[in-house]
Coordinates of C-alpha atoms and ligand atoms in Angstrom, one line a residue:
X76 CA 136.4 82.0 146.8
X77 CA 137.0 78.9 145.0
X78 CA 140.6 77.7 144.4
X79 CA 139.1 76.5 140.9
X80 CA 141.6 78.6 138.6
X81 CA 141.4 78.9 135.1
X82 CA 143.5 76.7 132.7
X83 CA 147.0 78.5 132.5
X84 CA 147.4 80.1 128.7
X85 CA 150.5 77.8 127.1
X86 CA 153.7 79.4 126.0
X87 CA 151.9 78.6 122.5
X88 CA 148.8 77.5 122.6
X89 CA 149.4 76.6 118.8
X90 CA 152.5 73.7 119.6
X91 CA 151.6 70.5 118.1
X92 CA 151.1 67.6 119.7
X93 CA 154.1 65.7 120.9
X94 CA 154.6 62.8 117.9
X95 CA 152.1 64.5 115.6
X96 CA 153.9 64.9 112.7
X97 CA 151.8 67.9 110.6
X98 CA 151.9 67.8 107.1
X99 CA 153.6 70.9 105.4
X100 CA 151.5 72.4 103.1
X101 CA 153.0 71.5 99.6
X102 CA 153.2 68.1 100.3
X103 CA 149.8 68.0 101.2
X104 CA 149.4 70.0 97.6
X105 CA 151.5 67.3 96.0
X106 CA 149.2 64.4 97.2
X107 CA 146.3 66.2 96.3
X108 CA 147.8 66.7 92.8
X109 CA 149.0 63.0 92.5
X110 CA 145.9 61.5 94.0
X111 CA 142.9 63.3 91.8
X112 CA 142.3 63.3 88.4
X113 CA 139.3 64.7 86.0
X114 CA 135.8 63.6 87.0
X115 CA 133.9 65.5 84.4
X116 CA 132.3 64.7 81.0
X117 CA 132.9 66.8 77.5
X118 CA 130.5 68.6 75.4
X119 CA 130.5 70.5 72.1
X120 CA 129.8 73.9 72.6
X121 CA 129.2 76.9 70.5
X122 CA 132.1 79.5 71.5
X123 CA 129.7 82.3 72.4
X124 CA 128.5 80.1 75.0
X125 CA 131.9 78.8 76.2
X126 CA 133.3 81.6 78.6
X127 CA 135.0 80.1 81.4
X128 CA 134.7 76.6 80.1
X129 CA 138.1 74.3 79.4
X130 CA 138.7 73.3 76.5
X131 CA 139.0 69.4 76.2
X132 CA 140.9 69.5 73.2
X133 CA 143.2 71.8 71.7
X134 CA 141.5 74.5 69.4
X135 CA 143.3 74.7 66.3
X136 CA 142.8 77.8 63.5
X137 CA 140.1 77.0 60.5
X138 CA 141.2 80.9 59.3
X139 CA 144.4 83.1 59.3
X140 CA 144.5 86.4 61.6
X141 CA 144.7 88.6 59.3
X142 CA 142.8 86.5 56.9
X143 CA 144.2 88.9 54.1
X144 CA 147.2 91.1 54.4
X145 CA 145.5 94.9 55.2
X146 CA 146.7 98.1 56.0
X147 CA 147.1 99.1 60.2
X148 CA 146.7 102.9 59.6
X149 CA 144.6 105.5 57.7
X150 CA 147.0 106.8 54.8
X151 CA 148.1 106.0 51.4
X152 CA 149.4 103.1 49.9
X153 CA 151.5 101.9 46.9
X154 CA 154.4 99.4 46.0
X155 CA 157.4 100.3 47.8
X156 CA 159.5 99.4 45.2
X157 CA 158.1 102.6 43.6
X158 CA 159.6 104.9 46.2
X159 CA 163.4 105.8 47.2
X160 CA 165.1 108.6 49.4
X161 CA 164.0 112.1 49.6
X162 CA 161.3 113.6 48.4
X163 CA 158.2 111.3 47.1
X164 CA 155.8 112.5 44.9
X165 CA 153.1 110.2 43.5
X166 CA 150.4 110.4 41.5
X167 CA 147.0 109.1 43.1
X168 CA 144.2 106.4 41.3
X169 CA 140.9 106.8 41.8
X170 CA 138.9 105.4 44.5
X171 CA 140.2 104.1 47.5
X172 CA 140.3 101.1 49.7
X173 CA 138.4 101.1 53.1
X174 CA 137.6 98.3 55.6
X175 CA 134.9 96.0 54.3
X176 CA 135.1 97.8 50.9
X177 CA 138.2 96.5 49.2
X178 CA 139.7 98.2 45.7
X179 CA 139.2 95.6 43.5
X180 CA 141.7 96.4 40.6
X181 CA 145.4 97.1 40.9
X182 CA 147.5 99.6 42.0
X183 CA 149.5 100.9 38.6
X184 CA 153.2 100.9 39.8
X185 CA 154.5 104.7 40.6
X186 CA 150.8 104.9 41.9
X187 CA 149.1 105.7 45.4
X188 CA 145.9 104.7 46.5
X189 CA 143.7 106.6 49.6
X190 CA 143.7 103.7 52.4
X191 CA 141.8 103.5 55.7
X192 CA 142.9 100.9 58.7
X193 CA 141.9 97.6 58.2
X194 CA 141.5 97.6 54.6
X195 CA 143.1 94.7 52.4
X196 CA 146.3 95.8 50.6
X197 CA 144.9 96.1 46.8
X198 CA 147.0 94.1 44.2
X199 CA 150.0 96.4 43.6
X200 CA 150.4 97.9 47.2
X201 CA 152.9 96.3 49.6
X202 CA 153.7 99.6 51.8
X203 CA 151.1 102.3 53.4
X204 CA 152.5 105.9 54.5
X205 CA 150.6 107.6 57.6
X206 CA 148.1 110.5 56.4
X207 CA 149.9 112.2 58.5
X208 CA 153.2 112.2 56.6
X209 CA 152.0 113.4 53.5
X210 CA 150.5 116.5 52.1
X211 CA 147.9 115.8 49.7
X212 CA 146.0 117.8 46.8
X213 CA 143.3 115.0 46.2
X214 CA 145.5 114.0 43.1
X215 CA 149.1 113.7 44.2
X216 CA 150.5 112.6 47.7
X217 CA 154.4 114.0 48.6
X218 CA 156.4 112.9 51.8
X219 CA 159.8 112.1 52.6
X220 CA 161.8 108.8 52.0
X221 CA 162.8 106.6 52.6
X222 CA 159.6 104.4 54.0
X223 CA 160.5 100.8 54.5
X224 CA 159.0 98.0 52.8
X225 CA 155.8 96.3 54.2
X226 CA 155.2 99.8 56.8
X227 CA 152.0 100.1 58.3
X228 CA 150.7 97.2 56.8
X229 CA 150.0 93.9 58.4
X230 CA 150.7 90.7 56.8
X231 CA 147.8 87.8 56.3
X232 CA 148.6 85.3 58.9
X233 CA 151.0 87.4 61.2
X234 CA 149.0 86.7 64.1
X235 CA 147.6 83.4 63.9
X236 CA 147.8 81.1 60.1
X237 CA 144.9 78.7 59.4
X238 CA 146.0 75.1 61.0
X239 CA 147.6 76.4 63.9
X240 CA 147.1 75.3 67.7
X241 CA 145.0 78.5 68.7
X242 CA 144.7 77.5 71.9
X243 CA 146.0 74.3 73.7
X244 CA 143.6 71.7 75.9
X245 CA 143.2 72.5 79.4
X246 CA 143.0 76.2 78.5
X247 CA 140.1 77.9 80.6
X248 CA 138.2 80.3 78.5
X249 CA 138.2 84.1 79.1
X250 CA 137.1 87.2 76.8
X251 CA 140.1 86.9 75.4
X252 CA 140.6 83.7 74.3
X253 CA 136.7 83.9 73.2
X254 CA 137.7 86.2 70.8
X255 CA 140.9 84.7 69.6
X256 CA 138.5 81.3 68.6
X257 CA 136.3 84.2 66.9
X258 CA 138.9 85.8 64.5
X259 CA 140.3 82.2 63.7
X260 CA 136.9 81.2 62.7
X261 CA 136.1 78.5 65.5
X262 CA 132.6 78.6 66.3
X263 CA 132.5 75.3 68.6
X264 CA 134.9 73.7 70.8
X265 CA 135.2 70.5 72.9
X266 CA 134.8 71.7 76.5
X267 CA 134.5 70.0 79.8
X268 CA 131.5 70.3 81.7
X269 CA 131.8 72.7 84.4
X270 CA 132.6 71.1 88.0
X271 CA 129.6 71.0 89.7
X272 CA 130.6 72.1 93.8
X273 CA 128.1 71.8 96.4
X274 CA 128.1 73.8 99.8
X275 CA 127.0 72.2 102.4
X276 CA 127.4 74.4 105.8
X277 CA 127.2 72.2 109.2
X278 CA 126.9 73.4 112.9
X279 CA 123.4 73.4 115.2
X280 CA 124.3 77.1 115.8
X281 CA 123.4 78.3 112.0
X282 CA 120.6 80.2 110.8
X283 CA 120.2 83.2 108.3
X284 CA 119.3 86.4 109.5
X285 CA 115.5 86.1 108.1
X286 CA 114.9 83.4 110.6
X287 CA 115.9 85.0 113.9
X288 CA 117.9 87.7 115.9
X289 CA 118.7 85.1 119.0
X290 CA 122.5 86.1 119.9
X291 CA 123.3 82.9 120.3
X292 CA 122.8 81.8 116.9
X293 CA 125.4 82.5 114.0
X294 CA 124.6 84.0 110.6
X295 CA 125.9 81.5 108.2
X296 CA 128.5 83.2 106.6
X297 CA 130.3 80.7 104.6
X298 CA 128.0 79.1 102.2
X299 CA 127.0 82.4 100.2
X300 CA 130.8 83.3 100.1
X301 CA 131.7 79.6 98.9
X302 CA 128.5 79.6 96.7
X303 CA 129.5 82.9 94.9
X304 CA 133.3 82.0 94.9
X305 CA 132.3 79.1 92.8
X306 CA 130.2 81.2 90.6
X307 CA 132.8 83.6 90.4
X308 CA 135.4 81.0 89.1
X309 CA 132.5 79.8 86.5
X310 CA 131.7 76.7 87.7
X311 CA 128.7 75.7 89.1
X312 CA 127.5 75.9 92.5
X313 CA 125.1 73.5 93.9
X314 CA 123.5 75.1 97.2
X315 CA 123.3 71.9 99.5
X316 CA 122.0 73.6 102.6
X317 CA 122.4 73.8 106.2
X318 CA 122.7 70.4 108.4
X319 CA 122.4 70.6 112.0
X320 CA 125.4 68.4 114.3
X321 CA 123.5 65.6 113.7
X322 CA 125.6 62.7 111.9
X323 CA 121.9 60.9 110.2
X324 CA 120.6 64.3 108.4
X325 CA 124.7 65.1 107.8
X326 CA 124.5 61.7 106.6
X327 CA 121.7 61.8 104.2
X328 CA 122.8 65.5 103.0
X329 CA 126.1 64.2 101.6
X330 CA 124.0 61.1 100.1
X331 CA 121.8 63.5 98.3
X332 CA 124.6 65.7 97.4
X333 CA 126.3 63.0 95.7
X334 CA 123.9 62.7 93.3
X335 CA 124.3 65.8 91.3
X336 CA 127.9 66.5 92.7
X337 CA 131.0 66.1 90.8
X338 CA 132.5 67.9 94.4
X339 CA 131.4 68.7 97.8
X340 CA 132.5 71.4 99.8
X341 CA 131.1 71.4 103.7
X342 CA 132.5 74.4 106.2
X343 CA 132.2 73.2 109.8
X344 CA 132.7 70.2 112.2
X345 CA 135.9 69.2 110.8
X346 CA 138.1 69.1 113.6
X347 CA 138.4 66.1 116.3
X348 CA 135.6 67.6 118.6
X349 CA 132.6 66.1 120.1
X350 CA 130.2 68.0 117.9
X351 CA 132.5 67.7 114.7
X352 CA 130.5 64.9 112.8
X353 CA 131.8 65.7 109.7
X354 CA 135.5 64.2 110.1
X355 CA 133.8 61.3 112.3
X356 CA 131.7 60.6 109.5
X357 CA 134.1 60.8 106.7
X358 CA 136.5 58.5 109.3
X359 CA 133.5 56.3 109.7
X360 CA 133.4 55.5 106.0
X361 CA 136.7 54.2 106.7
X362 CA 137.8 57.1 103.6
X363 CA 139.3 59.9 105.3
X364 CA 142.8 61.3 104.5
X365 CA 145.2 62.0 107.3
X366 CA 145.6 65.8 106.4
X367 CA 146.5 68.1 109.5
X368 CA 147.8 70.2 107.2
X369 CA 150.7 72.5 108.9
X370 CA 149.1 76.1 107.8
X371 CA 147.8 79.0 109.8
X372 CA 144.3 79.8 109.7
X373 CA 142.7 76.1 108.5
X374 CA 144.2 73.4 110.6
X375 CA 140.8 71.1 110.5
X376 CA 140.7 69.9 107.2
X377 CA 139.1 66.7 106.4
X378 CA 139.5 65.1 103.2
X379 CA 137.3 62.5 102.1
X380 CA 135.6 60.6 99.1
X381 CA 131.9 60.5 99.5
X382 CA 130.5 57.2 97.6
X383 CA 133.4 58.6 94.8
X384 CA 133.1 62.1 95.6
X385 CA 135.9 63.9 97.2
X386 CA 135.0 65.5 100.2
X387 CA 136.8 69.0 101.0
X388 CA 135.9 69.3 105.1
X389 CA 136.6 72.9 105.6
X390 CA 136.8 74.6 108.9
X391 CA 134.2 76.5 110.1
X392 CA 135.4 79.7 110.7
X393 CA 134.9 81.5 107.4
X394 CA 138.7 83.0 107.7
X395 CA 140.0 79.9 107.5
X396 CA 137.0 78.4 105.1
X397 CA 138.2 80.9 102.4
X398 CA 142.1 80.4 103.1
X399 CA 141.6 76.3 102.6
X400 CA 139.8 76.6 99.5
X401 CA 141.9 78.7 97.9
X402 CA 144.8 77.7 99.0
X403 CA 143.8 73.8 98.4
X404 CA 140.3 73.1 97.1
X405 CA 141.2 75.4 94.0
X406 CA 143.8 73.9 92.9
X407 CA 141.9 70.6 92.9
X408 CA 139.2 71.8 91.1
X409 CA 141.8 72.6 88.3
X410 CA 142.6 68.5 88.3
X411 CA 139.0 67.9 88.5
X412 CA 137.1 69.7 86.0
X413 CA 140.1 69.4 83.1
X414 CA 142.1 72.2 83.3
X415 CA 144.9 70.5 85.5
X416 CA 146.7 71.8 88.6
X417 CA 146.1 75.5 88.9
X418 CA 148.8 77.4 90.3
X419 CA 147.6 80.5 91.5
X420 CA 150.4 83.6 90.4
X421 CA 152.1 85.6 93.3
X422 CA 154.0 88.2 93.5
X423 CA 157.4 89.0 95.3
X424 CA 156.7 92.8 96.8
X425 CA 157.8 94.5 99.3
X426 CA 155.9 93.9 102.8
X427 CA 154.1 97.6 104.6
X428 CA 154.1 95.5 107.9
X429 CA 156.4 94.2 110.3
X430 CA 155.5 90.5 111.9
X431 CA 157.5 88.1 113.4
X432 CA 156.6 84.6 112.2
X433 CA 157.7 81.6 114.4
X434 CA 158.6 78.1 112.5
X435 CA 156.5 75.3 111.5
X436 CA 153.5 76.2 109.8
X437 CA 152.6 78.6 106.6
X438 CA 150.6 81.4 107.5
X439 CA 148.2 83.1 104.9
X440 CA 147.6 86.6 106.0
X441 CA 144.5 89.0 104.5
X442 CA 146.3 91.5 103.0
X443 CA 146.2 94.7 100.6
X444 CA 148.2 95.7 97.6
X445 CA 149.1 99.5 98.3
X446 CA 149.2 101.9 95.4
X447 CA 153.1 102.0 95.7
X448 CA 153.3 98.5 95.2
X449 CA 153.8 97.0 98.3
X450 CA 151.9 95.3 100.5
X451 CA 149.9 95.7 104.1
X452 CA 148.0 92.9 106.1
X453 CA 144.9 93.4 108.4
X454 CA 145.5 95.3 112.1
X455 CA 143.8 91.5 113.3
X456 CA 145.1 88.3 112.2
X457 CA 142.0 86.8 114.5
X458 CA 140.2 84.2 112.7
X459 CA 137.1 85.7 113.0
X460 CA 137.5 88.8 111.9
X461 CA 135.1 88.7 108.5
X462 CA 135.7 92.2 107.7
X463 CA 139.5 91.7 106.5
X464 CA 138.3 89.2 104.2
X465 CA 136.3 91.6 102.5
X466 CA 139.4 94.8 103.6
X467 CA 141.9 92.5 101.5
X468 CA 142.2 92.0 98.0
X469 CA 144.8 88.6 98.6
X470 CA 146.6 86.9 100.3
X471 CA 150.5 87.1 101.9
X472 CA 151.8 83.7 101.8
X473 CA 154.7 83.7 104.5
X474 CA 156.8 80.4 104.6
X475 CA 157.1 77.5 106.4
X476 CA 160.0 78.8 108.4
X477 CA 160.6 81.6 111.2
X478 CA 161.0 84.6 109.6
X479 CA 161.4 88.4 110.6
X480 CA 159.2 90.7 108.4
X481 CA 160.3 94.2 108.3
X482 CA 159.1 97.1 106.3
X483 CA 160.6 96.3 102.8
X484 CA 161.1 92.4 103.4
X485 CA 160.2 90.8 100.2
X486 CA 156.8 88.7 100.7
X487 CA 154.6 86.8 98.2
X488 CA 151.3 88.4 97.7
X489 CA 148.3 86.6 95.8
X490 CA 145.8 88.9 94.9
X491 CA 142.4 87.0 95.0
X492 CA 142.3 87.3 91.0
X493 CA 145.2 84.8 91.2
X494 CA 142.9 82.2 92.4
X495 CA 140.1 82.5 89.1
Ligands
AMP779 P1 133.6 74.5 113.7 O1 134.6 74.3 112.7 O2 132.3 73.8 113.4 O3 134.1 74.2 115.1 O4 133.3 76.1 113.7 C1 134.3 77.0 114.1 C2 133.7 78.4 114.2 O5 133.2 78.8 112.9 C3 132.5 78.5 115.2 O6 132.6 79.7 115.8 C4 131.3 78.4 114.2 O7 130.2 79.0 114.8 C5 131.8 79.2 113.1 N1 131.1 78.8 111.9 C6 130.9 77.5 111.4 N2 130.2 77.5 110.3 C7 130.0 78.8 110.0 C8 129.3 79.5 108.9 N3 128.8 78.8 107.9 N4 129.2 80.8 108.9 C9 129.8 81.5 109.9 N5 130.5 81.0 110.9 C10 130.6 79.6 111.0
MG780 MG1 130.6 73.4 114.3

């Protein structure tokens, strides 16, 4: 037997180096914020075409919403000036006012006119009583007073009046706001061009599963899910490929990618190793940031600038891959493609686990919003456990400090949403 013993495991194996001072997670956030700025173009688009784009400048009313005042129920309307307490009786005109088919002569004071939902108030009606209220013999309504003035009925403008700031610059466009720009009549906007992000996944051990079934190759895992995260935030993904560790094709990847890149994202070789060519190569350039960022999973993150585009050097492992770009390439994107820092919305609930955390570093855990409200993280926090990437739905944020998680502790959860 050899006395040749294996390494003995340190107390923890995750202590930083003695003098290495690790940068904590928001101020690495803060330079990033400080040191970027918007690096894409504008274009006048026709709202149907707009979701998910940013508005470059603010969007501002061309029409009131309602347009006309109209009423928000089926029932009957009249001047409310012709009604008082108690019983009502009144007699009613002909016709009637629908939606799309207004009355177009008045209402005759102590008169009641048949109205349905989202028809405009006919000169002489100011007030509409629910169908429900009333008894009706096709030529008299009766219900009970008092009804106050203006019921049921929706004034032109309440929502939104003609001039106003619908929507301010930097907003990013959802169904929502697409149909806001619709009722107020705006049919284009100035929008930024949508970031363009190219994936570029490094590492000689790569391949896709159509190419081979050798167990020592690795299904690349990260550039579909980085692809399709980009899609899914509605900007574009540029597919840059697969590079061996080889610092010339690396080399001429990032060259080509540059051209049609407004950002590049690249998953591997980012750490300090022999084989890590992506860090040597942004250090090479004499442009990589000192980020040894102080969060648990990630630690290899290289940031660079690429003949002027920024450079995100994610780790490898797709755990971590996904943590870093949420957690800091999405926030830059927000700077980047117009819409400003995005701060992704958590929520204070109740922790379903119990963890011990030790000092130093921010942990992101994979974890699941339960049905009561609270919140449970993954049996494994190992980093390459895929399958609680796709278990979660977010993220628990846990501080920089030690802290003792017990059932109930309050944590901060980000469900992935937060991150769109
Ligand atoms: P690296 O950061 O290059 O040292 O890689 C760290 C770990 O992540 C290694 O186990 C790699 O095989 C793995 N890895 C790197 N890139 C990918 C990828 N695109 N898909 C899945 N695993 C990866
Ligand atoms: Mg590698």
């Amino acid at each position: 037997m050899s006395d040749l013993k294996p390494p003995r495991l340190k107390n923890d194996c995750f202590a930083l180096p003695p003098g290495v001072d690790w940068t904590p997670v928001d101020d690495a956030l803060a330079r990033l914020k400080e040191r970027l700025t918007c690096v894409v173009g504008r274009d006048n688009v026709h709202v149907h075409g707009a979701l998910g784009r940013v508005l470059a400048t603010e969007a501002v009313a061309v029409r009131s919403n309602p347009p006309a005042a109209n009423s928000a129920v089926d029932g009957y309307g009249f001047a409310h000036a012709s009604t008082g307490d108690g019983d009502q009786e009144l007699p009613l005109v002909d016709g009637r006012a629908a939606a799309g088919a207004p009355f177009d002569s008045t209402v005759p004071a102590g008169h009641a006119i048949r109205i349905l939902t989202g028809a405009v108030l006919p000169a002489g009606v100011d007030t509409v009583v629910l169908e429900e209220d009333v008894t009706s013999d096709g030529e008299r309504i009766a219900f009970e007073g008092p009804i106050r003035q203006g019921a049921n009925a929706r004034k032109a403008g309440e929502d939104v009046e003609a001039g106003d700031v619908a929507l301010a610059a930097g907003t990013r466009l959802g169904p929502a706001e697409l149909a806001l720009l619709s009722a107020t009549g705006v049919t284009h906007v100035s929008a930024f061009q949508r970031l363009r992000i190219g994936v570029l996944s490094t590492g000689d051990e790569l391949a896709a599963p159509e190419e081979t079934t050798d167990p020592t190759r690795t299904y690349d895992a990260n550039r579909p899910m980085l692809l399709s995260l980009v899609e899914d935030w509605r900007m574009t993904p540029v597919d840059l490929g697969h590079v061996p560790d080889d610092r010339d094709v690396l080399r001429a990847r990032l060259n080509k990618g540059v051209e049609n890149c407004d950002v590049i994202l690249t998953s591997g070789g980012a750490s300090a190793g022999d084989e890590d060519h992506v860090s040597a190569l942004l250090g090479e350039a004499g442009v990589r940031g000192d980020w040894r960022i102080a969060l648990k999973p990630g630690r290899p993150l290289a940031l660079g600038v690429w003949e002027g585009v920024p450079v995100f050097g994610l780790p490898g492992n797709p755990v971590a891959a996904l943590i870093c770009t949420l957690i800091f390439a999405r926030p830059a994107f927000g700077v980047l493609g117009g819409e400003g820092w995005h701060v992704p919305q958590g929520f204070m609930v109740p922790a379903a686990f119990e963890k011990q955390k030790k000092p130093g570093r921010r942990e992101y855990l994979r974890a699941r919003m339960l049905s009561d409200g609270s919140v449970k993280v993954f049996h494994s926090e190992g980093s390459g456990r895929i399958s609680g990437l796709a278990w979660a739905d977010g993220v628990v944020e846990l501080p920089d400090g030690a802290l003792h998680v017990t059932p109930g502790t309050p944590v901060r959860y980000i469900p992935y949403a937060s991150f769109r």
